[in-house]
Amino acid sequence: MTGALPTAASLYERVRRVIPPIEWPAFVDDIDAILALKRERNAVVLAHNYQTPEIFHCVADIVGDSLALARKAMTVEADVIVVAGVHFMAETAKLLNPGKTVLIPDLAAGCSLADSITAEDVRLMRQRYPSAPVVTYVNTSAAVKAESDICCTSGNALAVVKSLNVPRVIMLPDEYLARNIAAQTKVEIIAWKGRCEVHERFSPADIRELREAHPGVTVLAHPECPPEVVAEADFAGSTAAMSDYVGRHKPARVVLMTECSMSDNVAVEHPDVDFVRPCNLCPHMKRITLANIRSALEENRHVVTIDPRVAERARWAVERMLFV
Ligand code: 13P
Ligand code: SF4
């Protein structure tokens, strides 16, 4: 038996805790149009945990952290994949689905980490440390992935490093992720100098102030935060790991040291948890809107393409990670 098809009106119940009634009418037309366009075009929307709730809870078919999006992208049967996320995520979806149309609603949705390193930089690192394999964070261009031995995400970085069974690895490009992983292993980690512009702004002083203002609050941090922040947090993990932590531990009050929409999206699932919200916005993630998801489907834009010679090598590094 198939249930009634969703409409914007039927979806509001889901997000009413995080979208005030006064804001909702502005979303209705685009949501209904996107739901119809997805059926017409046999399309799915993949949305990262940092997308706003009207995207994440109302038009997305597949949601998660970078690792989950990559894994689930491999099983998509639709003809068209719209990525509600940033450009490297759309490239990863294309690498794993070379025969499908992959669309990114705004080509300028970048990432400060992806911008911090080029393929030439990776080649130079290899020359400097010839025996060390290159572990590359998925927050990079396909050209950088193509120069790498294996990719990782914040969700599997430690497992990827351990899987290589070597005394020393190069881990690019997030300096803080590399240092946070180095704190958990004896493997020597050679880092790059990239930073996430959202997570580098959190400080240990922020955590101390939060604990003072909200006694008993549980502090969760993303591993792109500085190591001093991770050291003061109660738990550090990928966006999916933070979400799982809230589901498993049900803290009375929690703060997520990460991008702002994450708390909204997790709060929808856990009405009994109180979310304290100092957060930082990712301007790149916020370039994706219902309006440009709709235009992406209506006008078939912007089609993600990757040079086949680059794609073959980059796909190998991504797929290798998925088997760890
Ligand atoms: P996750 O892989 O944890 O979802 O992180 C992606 C990201 O861009 C964090 O800033
Ligand atoms: Fe890149 Fe940071 Fe934005 Fe994630 S939050 S997409 S790492 S700039």
Short mmCIF file of C-alpha atoms and ligand atoms in Angstrom, two decimals:
data_model
loop_
_atom_site.label_atom_id
_atom_site.label_comp_id
_atom_site.label_asym_id
_atom_site.label_seq_id
_atom_site.Cartn_x
_atom_site.Cartn_y
_atom_site.Cartn_z
CA MET A 1 0.00 0.00 0.00
CA THR A 2 1.40 3.45 -0.81
CA GLY A 3 0.57 6.39 1.48
CA ALA A 4 -0.57 9.82 0.31
CA LEU A 5 2.19 11.85 -1.36
CA PRO A 6 3.60 14.50 0.98
CA THR A 7 2.72 18.15 0.50
CA ALA A 8 4.16 21.23 2.18
CA ALA A 9 1.06 21.43 4.39
CA SER A 10 1.52 17.85 5.66
CA LEU A 11 5.24 18.45 6.30
CA TYR A 12 4.85 21.47 8.58
CA GLU A 13 4.09 19.31 11.63
CA ARG A 14 7.63 17.95 11.41
CA VAL A 15 9.40 21.30 11.56
CA ARG A 16 7.03 23.42 13.63
CA ARG A 17 9.44 23.49 16.61
CA VAL A 18 12.14 25.17 14.54
CA ILE A 19 10.26 27.16 11.88
CA PRO A 20 7.84 29.75 13.27
CA PRO A 21 4.35 29.81 11.64
CA ILE A 22 5.00 33.32 10.33
CA GLU A 23 7.99 32.11 8.25
CA TRP A 24 6.40 28.96 6.88
CA PRO A 25 4.22 30.47 4.08
CA ALA A 26 7.38 31.73 2.35
CA PHE A 27 8.51 28.10 1.86
CA VAL A 28 5.28 26.38 0.78
CA ASP A 29 5.29 27.15 -2.94
CA ASP A 30 8.92 26.03 -3.45
CA ILE A 31 8.46 22.87 -1.39
CA ASP A 32 5.41 21.77 -3.39
CA ALA A 33 7.20 22.59 -6.67
CA ILE A 34 10.33 20.62 -5.64
CA LEU A 35 8.27 17.59 -4.55
CA ALA A 36 6.54 17.58 -7.97
CA LEU A 37 9.80 18.15 -9.91
CA LYS A 38 11.50 15.26 -8.11
CA ARG A 39 8.73 12.92 -9.28
CA GLU A 40 8.75 14.31 -12.84
CA ARG A 41 12.54 14.08 -13.23
CA ASN A 42 13.11 10.93 -11.18
CA ALA A 43 15.40 12.98 -8.96
CA VAL A 44 16.58 12.78 -5.36
CA VAL A 45 17.90 15.50 -3.07
CA LEU A 46 20.95 14.67 -0.93
CA ALA A 47 21.24 17.11 1.99
CA HIS A 48 24.08 17.61 4.44
CA ASN A 49 23.34 17.99 8.17
CA TYR A 50 24.12 21.76 7.89
CA GLN A 51 21.24 22.49 5.53
CA THR A 52 18.36 24.54 6.90
CA PRO A 53 15.36 22.58 8.28
CA GLU A 54 12.99 23.41 5.40
CA ILE A 55 15.50 21.71 3.07
CA PHE A 56 16.71 19.00 5.44
CA HIS A 57 13.30 17.88 6.71
CA CYS A 58 10.97 18.83 3.85
CA VAL A 59 12.59 18.11 0.46
CA ALA A 60 15.64 15.91 1.15
CA ASP A 61 15.50 12.17 0.38
CA ILE A 62 18.91 11.33 1.81
CA VAL A 63 20.51 13.21 4.72
CA GLY A 64 23.64 12.79 6.80
CA ASP A 65 27.28 13.61 7.33
CA SER A 66 29.80 13.56 4.48
CA LEU A 67 30.49 9.85 4.97
CA ALA A 68 26.82 8.85 4.96
CA LEU A 69 26.13 11.01 1.91
CA ALA A 70 29.01 9.35 0.03
CA ARG A 71 27.89 5.85 1.06
CA LYS A 72 24.25 6.48 0.22
CA ALA A 73 25.15 8.21 -3.07
CA MET A 74 26.47 4.82 -4.23
CA THR A 75 23.02 3.25 -3.91
CA VAL A 76 20.92 5.96 -5.58
CA GLU A 77 18.69 4.66 -8.36
CA ALA A 78 17.27 7.99 -9.53
CA ASP A 79 18.43 9.64 -12.78
CA VAL A 80 19.20 13.00 -11.21
CA ILE A 81 20.91 13.82 -7.89
CA VAL A 82 20.63 17.35 -6.50
CA VAL A 83 23.21 18.00 -3.83
CA ALA A 84 22.09 20.38 -1.09
CA GLY A 85 25.55 20.89 0.29
CA VAL A 86 28.84 22.29 -0.90
CA HIS A 87 30.75 21.72 -4.12
CA PHE A 88 33.09 18.98 -2.90
CA MET A 89 30.05 16.96 -1.81
CA ALA A 90 28.54 17.29 -5.29
CA GLU A 91 31.84 16.20 -6.83
CA THR A 92 31.96 13.17 -4.53
CA ALA A 93 28.40 12.22 -5.56
CA LYS A 94 29.42 12.57 -9.23
CA LEU A 95 32.57 10.47 -8.73
CA LEU A 96 30.42 7.69 -7.32
CA ASN A 97 27.70 8.10 -9.97
CA PRO A 98 29.54 8.90 -13.20
CA GLY A 99 26.53 7.99 -15.35
CA LYS A 100 23.98 10.17 -13.52
CA THR A 101 23.22 13.87 -13.72
CA VAL A 102 24.48 15.53 -10.53
CA LEU A 103 23.35 19.11 -9.90
CA ILE A 104 24.59 21.72 -7.43
CA PRO A 105 22.14 24.60 -7.00
CA ASP A 106 24.89 27.23 -6.52
CA LEU A 107 28.36 26.75 -7.99
CA ALA A 108 29.81 29.22 -5.48
CA ALA A 109 28.99 26.93 -2.52
CA GLY A 110 32.64 26.22 -1.71
CA CYS A 111 34.61 25.37 1.43
CA SER A 112 37.60 27.10 3.06
CA LEU A 113 39.29 23.72 3.51
CA ALA A 114 38.87 22.75 -0.15
CA ASP A 115 40.27 26.17 -1.11
CA SER A 116 43.34 25.74 1.09
CA ILE A 117 45.15 23.21 -1.10
CA THR A 118 45.86 22.42 -4.75
CA ALA A 119 46.91 19.26 -6.58
CA GLU A 120 50.39 20.78 -6.96
CA ASP A 121 50.64 21.23 -3.16
CA VAL A 122 49.92 17.51 -2.70
CA ARG A 123 52.62 16.57 -5.20
CA LEU A 124 55.11 18.75 -3.29
CA MET A 125 54.18 17.10 0.03
CA ARG A 126 54.80 13.70 -1.54
CA GLN A 127 58.23 14.81 -2.71
CA ARG A 128 59.04 16.04 0.78
CA TYR A 129 57.82 12.87 2.55
CA PRO A 130 58.14 10.15 -0.13
CA SER A 131 57.40 7.17 2.12
CA ALA A 132 54.24 8.56 3.75
CA PRO A 133 50.84 7.77 2.19
CA VAL A 134 48.53 10.73 1.60
CA VAL A 135 45.20 10.66 3.47
CA THR A 136 42.96 13.40 2.10
CA TYR A 137 39.86 14.77 3.77
CA VAL A 138 36.83 14.65 1.46
CA ASN A 139 36.58 18.45 1.90
CA THR A 140 38.84 18.87 -1.16
CA SER A 141 38.51 19.15 -4.94
CA ALA A 142 38.50 16.07 -7.16
CA ALA A 143 41.92 17.19 -8.47
CA VAL A 144 43.37 16.99 -4.94
CA LYS A 145 41.68 13.65 -4.27
CA ALA A 146 43.24 12.35 -7.49
CA GLU A 147 46.73 12.92 -6.01
CA SER A 148 45.87 10.98 -2.83
CA ASP A 149 46.17 7.40 -1.66
CA ILE A 150 42.91 7.37 0.24
CA CYS A 151 40.23 9.81 1.39
CA CYS A 152 38.70 10.17 4.84
CA THR A 153 35.90 12.07 6.52
CA SER A 154 35.64 13.26 10.10
CA GLY A 155 33.58 10.10 10.71
CA ASN A 156 36.25 7.58 9.71
CA ALA A 157 39.59 9.45 9.80
CA LEU A 158 41.05 7.44 12.69
CA ALA A 159 40.00 4.11 11.14
CA VAL A 160 41.46 5.15 7.78
CA VAL A 161 44.81 6.11 9.34
CA LYS A 162 44.95 2.83 11.32
CA SER A 163 43.98 0.79 8.23
CA LEU A 164 47.18 1.86 6.47
CA ASN A 165 49.42 0.14 9.03
CA VAL A 166 52.32 2.56 8.59
CA PRO A 167 54.27 4.64 11.14
CA ARG A 168 53.67 7.98 9.37
CA VAL A 169 50.99 9.52 7.13
CA ILE A 170 50.39 12.86 5.47
CA MET A 171 46.90 14.09 6.37
CA LEU A 172 45.48 16.95 4.29
CA PRO A 173 44.30 19.67 4.41
CA ASP A 174 42.68 20.30 7.84
CA GLU A 175 45.37 21.03 10.41
CA TYR A 176 42.96 20.71 13.33
CA LEU A 177 41.41 17.44 12.20
CA ALA A 178 44.95 16.09 11.72
CA ARG A 179 45.98 17.18 15.21
CA ASN A 180 42.80 15.80 16.76
CA ILE A 181 43.44 12.44 15.11
CA ALA A 182 47.13 12.54 16.08
CA ALA A 183 46.01 12.77 19.72
CA GLN A 184 44.31 9.36 19.35
CA THR A 185 47.05 7.33 17.63
CA LYS A 186 50.77 6.63 17.74
CA VAL A 187 50.99 7.09 13.97
CA GLU A 188 52.96 10.25 13.16
CA ILE A 189 50.70 12.68 11.29
CA ILE A 190 52.10 15.32 8.98
CA ALA A 191 49.51 18.05 8.62
CA TRP A 192 48.74 20.87 6.18
CA LYS A 193 47.67 24.35 7.22
CA GLY A 194 44.02 24.38 6.10
CA ARG A 195 41.26 25.50 8.48
CA CYS A 196 37.50 25.41 8.46
CA GLU A 197 36.43 29.04 8.72
CA VAL A 198 33.39 28.01 10.78
CA HIS A 199 35.00 25.73 13.37
CA GLU A 200 38.30 27.57 13.85
CA ARG A 201 36.35 30.40 15.54
CA PHE A 202 35.33 28.33 18.58
CA SER A 203 37.60 28.69 21.62
CA PRO A 204 38.04 26.95 24.98
CA ALA A 205 36.89 30.22 26.60
CA ASP A 206 33.53 29.79 24.78
CA ILE A 207 33.12 26.39 26.45
CA ARG A 208 34.00 27.71 29.88
CA GLU A 209 31.49 30.54 29.53
CA LEU A 210 28.82 28.11 28.38
CA ARG A 211 29.42 25.79 31.31
CA GLU A 212 29.18 28.72 33.69
CA ALA A 213 25.99 30.08 32.11
CA HIS A 214 24.36 26.63 31.74
CA PRO A 215 25.56 24.35 34.58
CA GLY A 216 25.47 20.68 33.58
CA VAL A 217 25.36 21.38 29.83
CA THR A 218 26.85 18.63 27.62
CA VAL A 219 29.31 20.04 25.08
CA LEU A 220 29.78 18.27 21.73
CA ALA A 221 32.38 19.50 19.23
CA HIS A 222 33.23 18.77 15.62
CA PRO A 223 36.85 17.59 15.08
CA GLU A 224 37.44 20.55 12.74
CA CYS A 225 37.51 22.64 15.95
CA PRO A 226 40.91 23.53 17.47
CA PRO A 227 42.36 20.69 19.62
CA GLU A 228 42.03 22.88 22.75
CA VAL A 229 38.26 23.05 22.12
CA VAL A 230 37.99 19.30 21.54
CA ALA A 231 39.97 18.72 24.77
CA GLU A 232 37.40 20.69 26.78
CA ALA A 233 34.34 19.15 25.12
CA ASP A 234 32.53 16.09 26.49
CA PHE A 235 32.58 14.40 23.09
CA ALA A 236 33.96 15.11 19.61
CA GLY A 237 32.71 13.54 16.41
CA SER A 238 31.38 14.06 12.92
CA THR A 239 28.01 15.73 12.45
CA ALA A 240 26.37 12.27 12.36
CA ALA A 241 28.27 11.17 15.47
CA MET A 242 27.07 14.27 17.36
CA SER A 243 23.50 13.58 16.30
CA ASP A 244 23.79 9.92 17.39
CA TYR A 245 25.27 11.03 20.72
CA VAL A 246 22.19 13.15 21.43
CA GLY A 247 19.91 10.22 20.53
CA ARG A 248 21.81 7.73 22.69
CA HIS A 249 22.54 9.86 25.75
CA LYS A 250 19.53 12.19 25.71
CA PRO A 251 21.34 14.96 27.63
CA ALA A 252 18.92 17.35 29.33
CA ARG A 253 20.79 20.28 27.82
CA VAL A 254 23.36 20.21 25.04
CA VAL A 255 25.44 22.56 22.91
CA LEU A 256 26.83 21.59 19.52
CA MET A 257 30.06 23.47 18.70
CA THR A 258 29.44 23.46 14.98
CA GLU A 259 27.34 25.01 12.20
CA CYS A 260 24.04 26.60 13.26
CA SER A 261 21.51 24.50 11.33
CA MET A 262 22.76 21.31 12.91
CA SER A 263 21.04 22.08 16.24
CA ASP A 264 17.75 22.87 14.49
CA ASN A 265 17.82 19.61 12.53
CA VAL A 266 18.68 17.48 15.56
CA ALA A 267 16.17 19.35 17.75
CA VAL A 268 13.35 18.26 15.44
CA GLU A 269 14.10 14.63 16.33
CA HIS A 270 14.57 15.27 20.08
CA PRO A 271 11.90 17.60 21.46
CA ASP A 272 12.85 16.61 25.02
CA VAL A 273 16.44 17.93 24.75
CA ASP A 274 17.22 21.61 25.38
CA PHE A 275 19.65 22.97 22.75
CA VAL A 276 21.85 25.91 23.76
CA ARG A 277 22.79 27.69 20.56
CA PRO A 278 25.99 29.60 20.22
CA CYS A 279 26.95 28.51 16.73
CA ASN A 280 28.67 29.77 13.60
CA LEU A 281 27.08 29.94 10.15
CA CYS A 282 28.78 28.36 7.15
CA PRO A 283 28.26 30.93 4.38
CA HIS A 284 28.89 28.26 1.75
CA MET A 285 26.26 25.84 3.04
CA LYS A 286 23.85 28.76 3.34
CA ARG A 287 24.08 29.49 -0.41
CA ILE A 288 21.75 26.56 -0.95
CA THR A 289 18.09 27.54 -0.70
CA LEU A 290 14.72 26.07 -1.61
CA ALA A 291 14.53 28.59 -4.47
CA ASN A 292 17.80 27.48 -6.06
CA ILE A 293 17.04 23.77 -5.53
CA ARG A 294 13.84 24.39 -7.45
CA SER A 295 15.70 26.25 -10.26
CA ALA A 296 18.30 23.47 -10.36
CA LEU A 297 15.55 20.95 -11.14
CA GLU A 298 13.61 23.25 -13.48
CA GLU A 299 16.62 24.38 -15.49
CA ASN A 300 18.96 21.41 -15.03
CA ARG A 301 21.73 23.47 -13.48
CA HIS A 302 24.52 23.47 -12.47
CA VAL A 303 25.63 20.17 -13.92
CA VAL A 304 28.72 18.82 -12.13
CA THR A 305 31.43 17.58 -14.49
CA ILE A 306 34.88 16.18 -13.69
CA ASP A 307 37.70 15.59 -16.16
CA PRO A 308 37.60 11.78 -16.70
CA ARG A 309 41.38 11.43 -16.13
CA VAL A 310 41.05 13.17 -12.79
CA ALA A 311 37.81 11.37 -11.94
CA GLU A 312 39.26 7.89 -12.34
CA ARG A 313 42.04 8.49 -9.78
CA ALA A 314 39.86 10.52 -7.41
CA ARG A 315 37.14 7.82 -7.44
CA TRP A 316 39.73 5.25 -6.47
CA ALA A 317 40.72 7.26 -3.37
CA VAL A 318 37.07 7.75 -2.35
CA GLU A 319 36.07 4.13 -2.95
CA ARG A 320 39.08 2.86 -1.06
CA MET A 321 37.87 4.84 1.97
CA LEU A 322 34.39 3.33 1.70
CA PHE A 323 35.85 -0.17 2.14
CA VAL A 324 37.64 0.67 5.42
P1 13P B 1 30.84 15.94 8.48
O1 13P B 1 31.53 14.97 7.61
O2 13P B 1 31.05 15.70 9.93
O3 13P B 1 29.38 16.00 8.12
O4 13P B 1 31.47 17.39 8.24
C1 13P B 1 31.45 18.04 7.02
C2 13P B 1 31.78 19.44 7.15
O5 13P B 1 31.90 20.16 6.19
C3 13P B 1 31.99 19.93 8.50
O6 13P B 1 32.31 21.26 8.47
FE1 SF4 B 2 33.83 23.81 4.69
FE2 SF4 B 2 33.72 24.51 7.23
FE3 SF4 B 2 31.67 25.06 5.66
FE4 SF4 B 2 32.18 22.51 6.39
S1 SF4 B 2 31.55 24.18 7.70
S2 SF4 B 2 31.69 23.25 4.34
S3 SF4 B 2 34.41 22.56 6.43
S4 SF4 B 2 33.74 25.91 5.47
#
